């Protein structure tokens, strides 16, 4: 029998450290959970939700799956959204993808991956929907960056179209859905400019996000696409719109 002794020791060290910094931390944490944020992200171990936004346990409600997909038949994801919106009354839902996502990459590969291909089919549809847009990038890593961004935008719309979020908005609940993407190479989050706070804003925010994606394409066509990092391209786009 193998035991994870090293991890258990690290847990004790971590708990001791927290207790030294704040003796009442765990007592307070055990009594309530009142986060204002729901993070829907990728299962990738390199994307630790709390650490990325420098939040402590209890400040961020988290749901993760392969490639941060939101499907209306996924009872797990919908249950998390319902609990977050109706019970915790979160004010923000962030769909957070990341550049270089293996799930997104696998969704457009030709070889079979087994059971997970059924899940990745949802991203494959995003690729097919935006195939003309994506064809601009002849460098595979650049095309993957764009598909990761498009996947976040499309999944953000899916969150907005859940009956849970729609009902919350109809009831006048303060709730905004955001589309973000995280850079593994620099540790920074890129706001993809989808920020919907009501039913009437969803299409408007989708079109705004896509207009910025199209500006991204224009800038890429006018430069060496293979040498442009996501960060540099987005900085140029935001300087134009802001």
Coordinates of N, CA and C in Angstrom, one line a residue:
X1 N 0.8 -1.2 0.0 CA 0.0 0.0 0.0 C 0.9 1.3 0.0
X2 N 0.5 2.2 -0.9 CA 1.3 3.4 -1.0 C 0.5 4.6 -0.4
X3 N 1.1 5.4 0.4 CA 0.4 6.5 1.1 C 1.1 7.8 0.5
X4 N 0.3 8.8 0.4 CA 0.8 10.1 -0.1 C 1.3 10.9 1.1
X5 N 2.3 10.4 1.8 CA 2.8 11.0 3.0 C 3.3 12.5 2.7
X6 N 4.0 12.7 1.6 CA 4.5 14.0 1.3 C 3.5 15.0 1.2
X7 N 2.3 14.7 0.5 CA 1.2 15.6 0.4 C 0.6 15.9 1.7
X8 N 0.4 14.9 2.6 CA -0.2 15.1 3.9 C 0.7 16.0 4.8
X9 N 2.0 15.8 4.6 CA 2.9 16.7 5.4 C 2.8 18.1 4.9
X10 N 2.7 18.3 3.6 CA 2.6 19.6 3.0 C 1.3 20.3 3.5
X11 N 0.2 19.5 3.6 CA -1.1 20.0 4.1 C -0.9 20.5 5.5
X12 N -0.2 19.8 6.4 CA 0.0 20.2 7.7 C 0.8 21.5 7.8
X13 N 1.8 21.6 7.0 CA 2.6 22.8 6.9 C 1.8 24.0 6.5
X14 N 1.0 23.7 5.5 CA 0.1 24.8 5.0 C -0.9 25.3 6.0
X15 N -1.5 24.3 6.7 CA -2.5 24.7 7.7 C -1.8 25.4 8.9
X16 N -0.6 25.0 9.3 CA 0.1 25.7 10.4 C 0.4 27.1 10.0
X17 N 0.8 27.3 8.7 CA 1.2 28.6 8.2 C 0.0 29.5 8.2
X18 N -1.2 29.0 7.8 CA -2.4 29.9 7.8 C -2.8 30.2 9.2
X19 N -2.7 29.2 10.1 CA -3.0 29.5 11.5 C -2.1 30.5 12.2
X20 N -0.9 30.5 11.8 CA 0.1 31.5 12.4 C -0.3 32.9 11.8
X21 N -0.7 33.0 10.6 CA -1.0 34.3 10.0 C -2.3 34.8 10.5
X22 N -3.3 33.9 10.6 CA -4.7 34.3 11.1 C -5.3 33.1 11.9
X23 N -5.2 33.2 13.2 CA -5.6 32.1 14.0 C -7.1 31.8 13.9
X24 N -7.9 32.8 13.4 CA -9.4 32.6 13.3 C -9.8 32.2 11.9
X25 N -8.8 32.0 11.0 CA -9.1 31.8 9.6 C -10.0 30.6 9.4
X26 N -9.6 29.4 9.8 CA -10.4 28.2 9.6 C -11.7 28.2 10.3
X27 N -11.7 28.8 11.5 CA -12.9 28.8 12.3 C -14.0 29.7 11.5
X28 N -13.5 30.8 11.0 CA -14.4 31.7 10.2 C -14.9 31.0 8.9
X29 N -13.9 30.4 8.3 CA -14.2 29.7 7.0 C -15.2 28.6 7.1
X30 N -15.1 27.9 8.2 CA -16.0 26.7 8.4 C -17.5 27.2 8.7
X31 N -17.6 28.4 9.1 CA -19.0 28.9 9.5 C -19.8 29.4 8.3
X32 N -19.1 29.8 7.2 CA -19.8 30.4 6.1 C -19.1 30.3 4.8
X33 N -19.8 30.3 3.7 CA -19.2 30.4 2.4 C -20.0 31.5 1.6
X34 N -19.4 32.6 1.4 CA -20.1 33.7 0.8 C -19.2 34.4 -0.4
X35 N -18.9 33.6 -1.4 CA -18.1 34.2 -2.5 C -19.0 35.0 -3.4
X36 N -18.4 36.0 -4.0 CA -19.1 36.8 -5.0 C -18.9 36.3 -6.4
X37 N -18.0 35.3 -6.6 CA -17.5 34.9 -7.9 C -17.7 33.4 -8.2
X38 N -18.1 33.1 -9.3 CA -18.1 31.7 -9.8 C -17.1 31.6 -11.0
X39 N -16.1 30.8 -10.8 CA -15.1 30.6 -11.9 C -15.4 29.2 -12.6
X40 N -15.6 29.3 -13.9 CA -15.8 28.1 -14.7 C -14.6 28.0 -15.6
X41 N -13.7 27.1 -15.2 CA -12.4 27.0 -15.9 C -12.0 25.6 -16.4
X42 N -10.8 25.5 -16.9 CA -10.3 24.3 -17.4 C -9.7 23.4 -16.3
X43 N -9.8 22.1 -16.4 CA -9.2 21.2 -15.4 C -7.7 21.2 -15.4
X44 N -7.0 21.9 -16.4 CA -5.6 21.9 -16.5 C -4.9 22.3 -15.2
X45 N -4.0 21.5 -14.7 CA -3.4 21.7 -13.4 C -2.5 23.0 -13.3
X46 N -2.2 23.5 -14.5 CA -1.4 24.8 -14.5 C -2.3 26.0 -14.3
X47 N -3.6 25.9 -14.1 CA -4.5 27.0 -14.1 C -5.2 27.0 -12.7
X48 N -4.5 27.3 -11.6 CA -5.1 27.3 -10.3 C -6.0 28.6 -10.0
X49 N -7.3 28.4 -10.0 CA -8.2 29.5 -10.0 C -7.9 30.5 -8.9
X50 N -7.9 30.1 -7.6 CA -7.7 31.0 -6.5 C -6.3 31.8 -6.6
X51 N -5.3 31.1 -7.0 CA -4.0 31.7 -7.0 C -3.9 32.8 -8.1
X52 N -4.5 32.5 -9.2 CA -4.4 33.4 -10.4 C -4.9 34.8 -10.0
X53 N -6.0 34.9 -9.3 CA -6.6 36.1 -8.9 C -6.3 36.5 -7.4
X54 N -5.4 35.8 -6.8 CA -4.9 36.1 -5.5 C -6.1 36.1 -4.5
X55 N -6.9 35.1 -4.4 CA -8.0 35.0 -3.5 C -7.8 33.8 -2.6
X56 N -8.3 33.9 -1.4 CA -8.2 32.8 -0.4 C -9.4 31.8 -0.5
X57 N -9.2 30.7 0.0 CA -10.4 29.7 0.1 C -11.6 30.4 0.6
X58 N -12.7 30.2 0.0 CA -14.0 30.8 0.4 C -14.4 32.0 -0.3
X59 N -13.4 32.6 -1.1 CA -13.7 33.8 -1.9 C -14.1 33.5 -3.3
X60 N -13.9 32.3 -3.8 CA -14.1 31.9 -5.2 C -14.8 30.6 -5.2
X61 N -16.0 30.5 -5.8 CA -16.6 29.2 -6.1 C -16.2 28.7 -7.4
X62 N -15.8 27.4 -7.5 CA -15.1 27.0 -8.7 C -15.7 25.7 -9.3
X63 N -15.8 25.7 -10.7 CA -16.2 24.5 -11.4 C -15.2 24.4 -12.6
X64 N -14.6 23.2 -12.7 CA -13.6 23.0 -13.8 C -14.0 21.7 -14.5
X65 N -13.7 21.8 -15.8 CA -13.8 20.6 -16.7 C -12.8 20.7 -17.8
X66 N -12.7 19.7 -18.7 CA -11.8 19.8 -19.8 C -12.2 20.9 -20.8
X67 N -11.4 21.9 -20.9 CA -11.6 23.0 -21.9 C -12.7 23.9 -21.6
X68 N -13.1 24.0 -20.3 CA -14.0 25.0 -19.8 C -15.3 25.1 -20.7
X69 N -15.9 24.0 -20.9 CA -17.1 23.9 -21.7 C -18.4 24.0 -20.9
X70 N -19.3 24.7 -21.4 CA -20.7 24.8 -20.7 C -21.7 24.2 -21.7
X71 N -22.2 23.1 -21.3 CA -23.2 22.4 -22.2 C -24.6 22.3 -21.4
X72 N -25.6 22.6 -22.1 CA -26.9 22.7 -21.4 C -27.5 21.3 -21.0
X73 N -26.8 20.2 -21.3 CA -27.2 18.9 -20.8 C -26.2 18.4 -19.7
X74 N -25.3 19.2 -19.3 CA -24.3 18.8 -18.3 C -24.9 19.2 -16.9
X75 N -25.5 18.2 -16.3 CA -26.1 18.5 -15.0 C -25.1 18.9 -13.9
X76 N -23.9 18.4 -14.0 CA -22.9 18.8 -13.1 C -22.6 20.3 -13.1
X77 N -22.3 20.8 -14.3 CA -22.1 22.3 -14.5 C -23.3 23.1 -14.1
X78 N -24.5 22.7 -14.6 CA -25.7 23.4 -14.3 C -26.0 23.5 -12.8
X79 N -25.7 22.4 -12.1 CA -26.0 22.3 -10.7 C -25.1 23.3 -10.0
X80 N -23.8 23.4 -10.4 CA -22.9 24.4 -9.8 C -23.4 25.8 -10.1
X81 N -23.8 26.1 -11.3 CA -24.3 27.4 -11.7 C -25.5 27.7 -10.8
X82 N -26.4 26.8 -10.7 CA -27.6 27.0 -10.0 C -27.3 27.3 -8.5
X83 N -26.5 26.5 -7.9 CA -26.1 26.8 -6.5 C -25.4 28.1 -6.3
X84 N -24.5 28.4 -7.2 CA -23.8 29.7 -7.1 C -24.7 30.9 -7.3
X85 N -25.7 30.8 -8.2 CA -26.6 31.9 -8.5 C -27.7 32.0 -7.5
X86 N -28.4 30.9 -7.2 CA -29.6 30.9 -6.4 C -29.3 30.9 -4.9
X87 N -28.3 30.2 -4.5 CA -28.0 30.0 -3.1 C -26.9 31.0 -2.6
X88 N -25.8 31.0 -3.3 CA -24.7 31.9 -2.9 C -24.9 33.3 -3.4
X89 N -25.7 33.5 -4.4 CA -26.0 34.8 -4.9 C -24.7 35.5 -5.4
X90 N -23.9 34.8 -6.1 CA -22.7 35.4 -6.7 C -23.1 36.5 -7.6
X91 N -22.2 37.4 -7.8 CA -22.4 38.6 -8.6 C -21.7 38.5 -10.0
X92 N -20.8 37.6 -10.0 CA -20.0 37.5 -11.3 C -19.7 36.0 -11.6
X93 N -19.9 35.6 -12.9 CA -19.5 34.3 -13.4 C -18.4 34.5 -14.4
X94 N -17.3 34.0 -14.2 CA -16.2 34.1 -15.2 C -16.0 32.8 -15.9
X95 N -16.1 32.8 -17.2 CA -15.7 31.6 -18.0 C -14.2 31.9 -18.3
X96 N -13.3 31.0 -17.9 CA -11.9 31.3 -18.0 C -11.2 30.1 -18.7
X97 N -10.8 30.4 -20.0 CA -10.0 29.5 -20.7 C -8.5 29.8 -20.5
X98 N -7.7 29.1 -21.3 CA -6.2 29.4 -21.2 C -5.6 29.1 -22.6
X99 N -4.6 29.9 -22.9 CA -3.8 29.6 -24.2 C -3.1 28.3 -24.1
X100 N -3.0 27.6 -25.2 CA -2.4 26.3 -25.3 C -3.2 25.2 -24.7
X101 N -4.5 25.4 -24.6 CA -5.3 24.3 -24.0 C -5.3 23.0 -24.8
X102 N -4.9 21.9 -24.1 CA -4.8 20.6 -24.8 C -6.1 20.1 -25.2
X103 N -7.2 20.4 -24.5 CA -8.5 20.0 -24.9 C -9.0 20.6 -26.2
X104 N -8.8 22.0 -26.3 CA -9.1 22.7 -27.5 C -8.3 22.2 -28.7
X105 N -7.0 21.9 -28.4 CA -6.2 21.4 -29.5 C -6.6 20.0 -30.0
X106 N -7.0 19.2 -29.0 CA -7.5 17.8 -29.4 C -8.8 17.8 -30.2
X107 N -9.6 18.9 -29.9 CA -10.9 18.9 -30.6 C -10.8 19.1 -32.1
X108 N -9.7 19.6 -32.6 CA -9.5 19.7 -34.1 C -8.5 18.8 -34.7
X109 N -8.0 17.9 -33.9 CA -7.1 16.9 -34.4 C -7.8 15.8 -35.2
X110 N -7.2 15.2 -36.1 CA -7.9 14.1 -36.9 C -8.0 12.8 -36.2
X111 N -7.0 12.4 -35.4 CA -7.0 11.1 -34.8 C -8.0 11.1 -33.7
X112 N -8.5 9.9 -33.4 CA -9.5 9.6 -32.4 C -8.8 9.6 -31.0
X113 N -9.6 10.1 -30.0 CA -9.1 10.2 -28.6 C -10.0 9.4 -27.7
X114 N -10.9 8.7 -28.2 CA -11.8 7.9 -27.4 C -13.0 8.6 -26.8
X115 N -13.4 8.3 -25.6 CA -14.6 8.8 -25.0 C -14.7 10.4 -25.1
X116 N -13.5 11.0 -24.8 CA -13.5 12.5 -24.7 C -13.9 13.2 -26.0
X117 N -13.8 12.5 -27.1 CA -14.2 13.1 -28.3 C -15.6 13.6 -28.3
X118 N -16.5 12.9 -27.6 CA -17.9 13.3 -27.5 C -18.0 14.6 -26.8
X119 N -17.1 14.8 -25.8 CA -17.1 16.1 -25.1 C -16.5 17.2 -25.9
X120 N -15.4 16.9 -26.6 CA -14.7 17.9 -27.4 C -15.5 18.3 -28.7
X121 N -16.5 17.5 -29.0 CA -17.3 17.8 -30.2 C -17.9 19.2 -30.0
X122 N -18.2 19.7 -28.8 CA -18.7 21.0 -28.5 C -17.8 22.1 -29.0
X123 N -16.5 21.8 -28.8 CA -15.5 22.8 -29.3 C -15.3 22.7 -30.8
X124 N -15.4 21.5 -31.3 CA -15.3 21.3 -32.7 C -16.3 22.1 -33.5
X125 N -17.5 22.2 -32.9 CA -18.6 23.1 -33.5 C -18.2 24.5 -33.5
X126 N -17.5 25.0 -32.5 CA -17.0 26.4 -32.4 C -16.0 26.6 -33.6
X127 N -15.1 25.6 -33.8 CA -14.1 25.6 -34.8 C -14.8 25.7 -36.2
X128 N -15.8 24.9 -36.4 CA -16.5 24.9 -37.7 C -17.3 26.2 -37.9
X129 N -17.9 26.7 -36.8 CA -18.6 28.0 -37.0 C -17.7 29.1 -37.4
X130 N -16.5 29.1 -36.9 CA -15.6 30.3 -37.2 C -14.4 29.8 -38.1
X131 N -14.7 28.9 -38.9 CA -13.6 28.3 -39.8 C -13.0 29.4 -40.7
X132 N -13.8 30.2 -41.3 CA -13.3 31.3 -42.2 C -12.4 32.2 -41.4
X133 N -12.8 32.6 -40.2 CA -12.0 33.5 -39.4 C -10.7 32.9 -39.1
X134 N -10.7 31.6 -38.6 CA -9.5 30.9 -38.2 C -8.5 30.6 -39.3
X135 N -9.1 30.6 -40.5 CA -8.2 30.2 -41.7 C -7.1 31.3 -42.0
X136 N -7.3 32.5 -41.4 CA -6.3 33.5 -41.6 C -5.0 33.2 -41.0
X137 N -5.0 32.4 -39.9 CA -3.7 32.0 -39.2 C -3.2 30.7 -39.7
X138 N -2.1 30.8 -40.4 CA -1.5 29.6 -41.0 C -0.5 28.9 -40.0
X139 N -0.2 29.6 -38.9 CA 0.6 29.0 -37.9 C -0.3 28.3 -36.9
X140 N -0.1 27.0 -36.6 CA -1.0 26.2 -35.8 C -1.1 26.8 -34.4
X141 N 0.0 27.3 -33.8 CA -0.2 27.8 -32.4 C -1.0 29.1 -32.4
X142 N -0.9 29.9 -33.4 CA -1.7 31.1 -33.5 C -3.2 30.8 -33.7
X143 N -3.4 29.8 -34.5 CA -4.8 29.4 -34.7 C -5.4 28.8 -33.5
X144 N -4.6 28.1 -32.7 CA -5.0 27.5 -31.5 C -5.4 28.6 -30.5
X145 N -4.5 29.7 -30.4 CA -4.8 30.8 -29.5 C -6.2 31.4 -29.8
X146 N -6.4 31.6 -31.1 CA -7.7 32.2 -31.5 C -8.9 31.3 -31.2
X147 N -8.7 30.0 -31.4 CA -9.8 29.1 -31.1 C -10.0 29.0 -29.6
X148 N -9.0 29.1 -28.8 CA -9.1 29.1 -27.3 C -10.0 30.4 -26.9
X149 N -9.7 31.5 -27.6 CA -10.4 32.7 -27.3 C -11.9 32.6 -27.7
X150 N -12.1 32.1 -28.9 CA -13.5 31.9 -29.4 C -14.3 31.0 -28.6
X151 N -13.6 29.9 -28.1 CA -14.3 29.0 -27.2 C -14.8 29.6 -25.9
X152 N -14.0 30.5 -25.4 CA -14.4 31.2 -24.2 C -15.6 32.1 -24.4
X153 N -15.6 32.8 -25.5 CA -16.7 33.7 -25.9 C -18.0 32.9 -26.1
X154 N -17.9 31.8 -26.8 CA -19.1 30.9 -27.1 C -19.6 30.3 -25.8
X155 N -18.7 29.8 -24.9 CA -19.1 29.2 -23.7 C -19.7 30.3 -22.7
X156 N -19.3 31.5 -22.8 CA -19.9 32.6 -22.0 C -21.3 32.8 -22.5
X157 N -21.5 32.8 -23.8 CA -22.9 32.9 -24.3 C -23.8 31.8 -23.8
X158 N -23.2 30.6 -23.7 CA -23.9 29.4 -23.2 C -24.4 29.6 -21.8
X159 N -23.5 30.2 -21.0 CA -23.8 30.5 -19.6 C -25.0 31.4 -19.5
X160 N -25.0 32.4 -20.3 CA -26.0 33.4 -20.4 C -27.4 32.8 -20.8
X161 N -27.3 31.8 -21.6 CA -28.5 31.2 -22.1 C -29.1 30.1 -21.3
X162 N -28.4 29.8 -20.1 CA -29.0 28.8 -19.2 C -30.3 29.4 -18.6
X163 N -31.2 28.5 -18.3 CA -32.5 29.0 -17.6 C -32.2 29.6 -16.3
X164 N -31.1 29.2 -15.6 CA -30.7 29.7 -14.3 C -30.3 31.2 -14.4
X165 N -29.4 31.5 -15.3 CA -29.0 32.9 -15.4 C -30.1 33.8 -16.0
X166 N -30.9 33.2 -17.0 CA -32.0 34.0 -17.5 C -33.0 34.4 -16.5
X167 N -33.3 33.4 -15.6 CA -34.3 33.7 -14.6 C -33.8 34.7 -13.6
X168 N -32.5 34.5 -13.2 CA -31.9 35.5 -12.3 C -32.0 36.9 -12.8
X169 N -31.7 37.1 -14.1 CA -31.8 38.4 -14.7 C -33.3 38.9 -14.7
X170 N -34.2 38.0 -15.0 CA -35.6 38.4 -15.0 C -36.1 38.8 -13.6
X171 N -35.5 38.3 -12.6 CA -35.8 38.6 -11.2 C -35.0 39.9 -10.7
X172 N -34.2 40.4 -11.6 CA -33.5 41.6 -11.3 C -32.2 41.4 -10.5
X173 N -31.7 40.2 -10.5 CA -30.5 39.9 -9.7 C -29.3 40.5 -10.3
X174 N -28.4 41.0 -9.5 CA -27.2 41.6 -9.9 C -26.2 40.5 -10.3
X175 N -26.0 40.3 -11.6 CA -25.2 39.1 -12.0 C -24.6 39.5 -13.4
X176 N -23.3 39.3 -13.5 CA -22.6 39.6 -14.8 C -21.8 38.4 -15.2
X177 N -21.8 38.1 -16.5 CA -21.1 36.9 -17.0 C -19.9 37.5 -17.8
X178 N -18.7 37.0 -17.5 CA -17.5 37.5 -18.2 C -16.7 36.4 -18.9
X179 N -16.0 36.8 -20.0 CA -15.2 35.9 -20.7 C -13.7 36.3 -20.6
X180 N -12.9 35.4 -20.0 CA -11.5 35.7 -19.7 C -10.7 34.5 -20.3
X181 N -9.4 34.8 -20.6 CA -8.5 33.8 -21.0 C -7.1 34.1 -20.3
X182 N -6.5 33.0 -19.8 CA -5.3 33.1 -19.0 C -4.0 32.7 -19.8
X183 N -3.0 33.4 -19.6 CA -1.7 33.1 -20.4 C -0.8 32.3 -19.5
X184 N -0.5 31.1 -19.9 CA 0.4 30.2 -19.1 C 1.8 30.8 -19.2
X185 N 2.2 31.5 -20.2 CA 3.6 32.0 -20.4 C 3.9 33.3 -19.6
X186 N 2.8 34.0 -19.2 CA 3.1 35.3 -18.4 C 2.2 35.4 -17.2
X187 N 1.3 34.5 -16.9 CA 0.5 34.5 -15.7 C -0.6 35.6 -15.7
X188 N -0.8 36.2 -16.8 CA -1.8 37.3 -16.9 C -3.1 36.8 -17.5
X189 N -4.2 37.4 -17.0 CA -5.6 37.2 -17.6 C -5.9 38.2 -18.6
X190 N -6.4 37.8 -19.7 CA -6.8 38.7 -20.8 C -8.4 38.8 -20.8
X191 N -8.9 39.9 -20.6 CA -10.4 40.1 -20.7 C -10.8 40.2 -22.1
X192 N -11.6 39.2 -22.6 CA -12.0 39.1 -24.0 C -13.2 40.0 -24.3
X193 N -13.5 40.9 -23.4 CA -14.5 42.0 -23.6 C -15.9 41.5 -23.7
X194 N -16.2 40.3 -23.2 CA -17.6 39.9 -23.1 C -18.0 40.0 -21.7
X195 N -18.9 41.0 -21.4 CA -19.3 41.2 -20.0 C -20.8 41.5 -20.0
X196 N -21.7 40.5 -19.9 CA -23.1 40.7 -20.0 C -23.8 40.7 -18.7
X197 N -24.6 41.7 -18.4 CA -25.3 41.9 -17.1 C -26.8 41.7 -17.3
X198 N -27.3 41.3 -18.4 CA -28.7 41.2 -18.6 C -29.0 40.5 -19.9
X199 N -30.3 40.1 -20.1 CA -30.7 39.4 -21.3 C -30.4 40.2 -22.6
X200 N -30.8 41.5 -22.5 CA -30.7 42.4 -23.6 C -29.2 42.6 -24.0
X201 N -28.3 42.4 -23.1 CA -26.9 42.7 -23.4 C -26.1 41.5 -24.0
X202 N -26.7 40.3 -24.0 CA -25.9 39.2 -24.5 C -25.5 39.3 -25.9
X203 N -26.4 39.5 -26.8 CA -26.1 39.7 -28.2 C -25.2 40.9 -28.5
X204 N -25.4 41.9 -27.8 CA -24.6 43.1 -27.9 C -23.2 42.9 -27.5
X205 N -23.0 42.2 -26.4 CA -21.7 41.9 -25.9 C -21.0 40.8 -26.8
X206 N -21.8 39.9 -27.3 CA -21.2 38.9 -28.3 C -20.7 39.6 -29.5
X207 N -21.4 40.5 -30.0 CA -21.0 41.3 -31.2 C -19.8 42.2 -31.0
X208 N -19.8 42.7 -29.8 CA -18.6 43.6 -29.4 C -17.4 42.7 -29.3
X209 N -17.5 41.6 -28.6 CA -16.3 40.7 -28.5 C -15.9 40.2 -29.9
X210 N -16.8 39.9 -30.8 CA -16.4 39.4 -32.1 C -15.9 40.6 -33.0
X211 N -16.3 41.8 -32.7 CA -15.7 42.9 -33.5 C -14.3 43.1 -33.1
X212 N -13.9 42.8 -31.9 CA -12.6 43.0 -31.4 C -11.7 41.8 -32.0
X213 N -12.4 40.6 -32.1 CA -11.7 39.5 -32.7 C -11.4 39.8 -34.1
X214 N -12.3 40.4 -34.8 CA -12.1 40.7 -36.2 C -11.0 41.8 -36.4
X215 N -11.0 42.7 -35.5 CA -9.9 43.7 -35.5 C -8.5 43.0 -35.3
X216 N -8.5 42.0 -34.4 CA -7.4 41.2 -34.2 C -6.9 40.6 -35.5
X217 N -7.9 40.1 -36.3 CA -7.5 39.4 -37.5 C -6.9 40.5 -38.5
X218 N -7.5 41.7 -38.5 CA -7.0 42.7 -39.4 C -5.5 43.0 -39.1
X219 N -5.2 43.2 -37.8 CA -3.9 43.5 -37.3 C -2.9 42.3 -37.7
X220 N -3.4 41.1 -37.5 CA -2.6 39.9 -37.9 C -2.3 39.9 -39.3
X221 N -3.3 40.2 -40.2 CA -3.1 40.1 -41.6 C -2.1 41.2 -42.1
X222 N -1.9 42.2 -41.3 CA -1.0 43.3 -41.7 C 0.4 43.1 -41.1
X223 N 0.6 42.0 -40.4 CA 1.9 41.8 -39.7 C 2.3 40.4 -40.0
X224 N 3.4 40.0 -39.4 CA 3.9 38.6 -39.4 C 3.1 37.9 -38.3
X225 N 2.1 37.1 -38.8 CA 1.2 36.4 -37.9 C 2.0 35.4 -36.9
X226 N 3.1 34.9 -37.4 CA 3.8 33.9 -36.7 C 4.6 34.5 -35.5
X227 N 4.8 35.8 -35.6 CA 5.6 36.5 -34.5 C 4.8 37.2 -33.5
X228 N 3.5 37.3 -33.7 CA 2.7 38.1 -32.8 C 2.2 37.3 -31.7
X229 N 2.5 37.7 -30.4 CA 2.0 37.0 -29.3 C 0.5 37.5 -29.0
X230 N -0.3 36.6 -28.3 CA -1.6 37.0 -28.0 C -1.7 38.3 -27.3
X231 N -0.7 38.5 -26.3 CA -0.7 39.7 -25.5 C -0.5 41.0 -26.4
X232 N 0.5 40.9 -27.3 CA 0.8 42.1 -28.1 C -0.4 42.5 -29.0
X233 N -1.0 41.4 -29.6 CA -2.1 41.7 -30.5 C -3.3 42.3 -29.7
X234 N -3.6 41.8 -28.5 CA -4.7 42.3 -27.8 C -4.4 43.7 -27.2
X235 N -3.2 44.0 -26.9 CA -2.9 45.3 -26.4 C -3.2 46.3 -27.5
X236 N -2.9 46.0 -28.8 CA -3.1 46.9 -29.9 C -4.6 47.0 -30.1
X237 N -5.4 45.9 -30.0 CA -6.8 46.0 -30.2 C -7.5 46.9 -29.1
X238 N -7.1 46.7 -27.9 CA -7.7 47.5 -26.8 C -7.3 49.0 -26.9
X239 N -6.1 49.3 -27.4 CA -5.7 50.7 -27.6 C -6.6 51.3 -28.6
X240 N -7.0 50.5 -29.6 CA -7.9 51.1 -30.7 C -9.3 51.3 -30.1
X241 N -9.9 50.4 -29.4 CA -11.2 50.5 -28.9 C -11.4 51.4 -27.7
X242 N -10.3 51.5 -26.9 CA -10.4 52.3 -25.7 C -9.8 53.8 -26.0

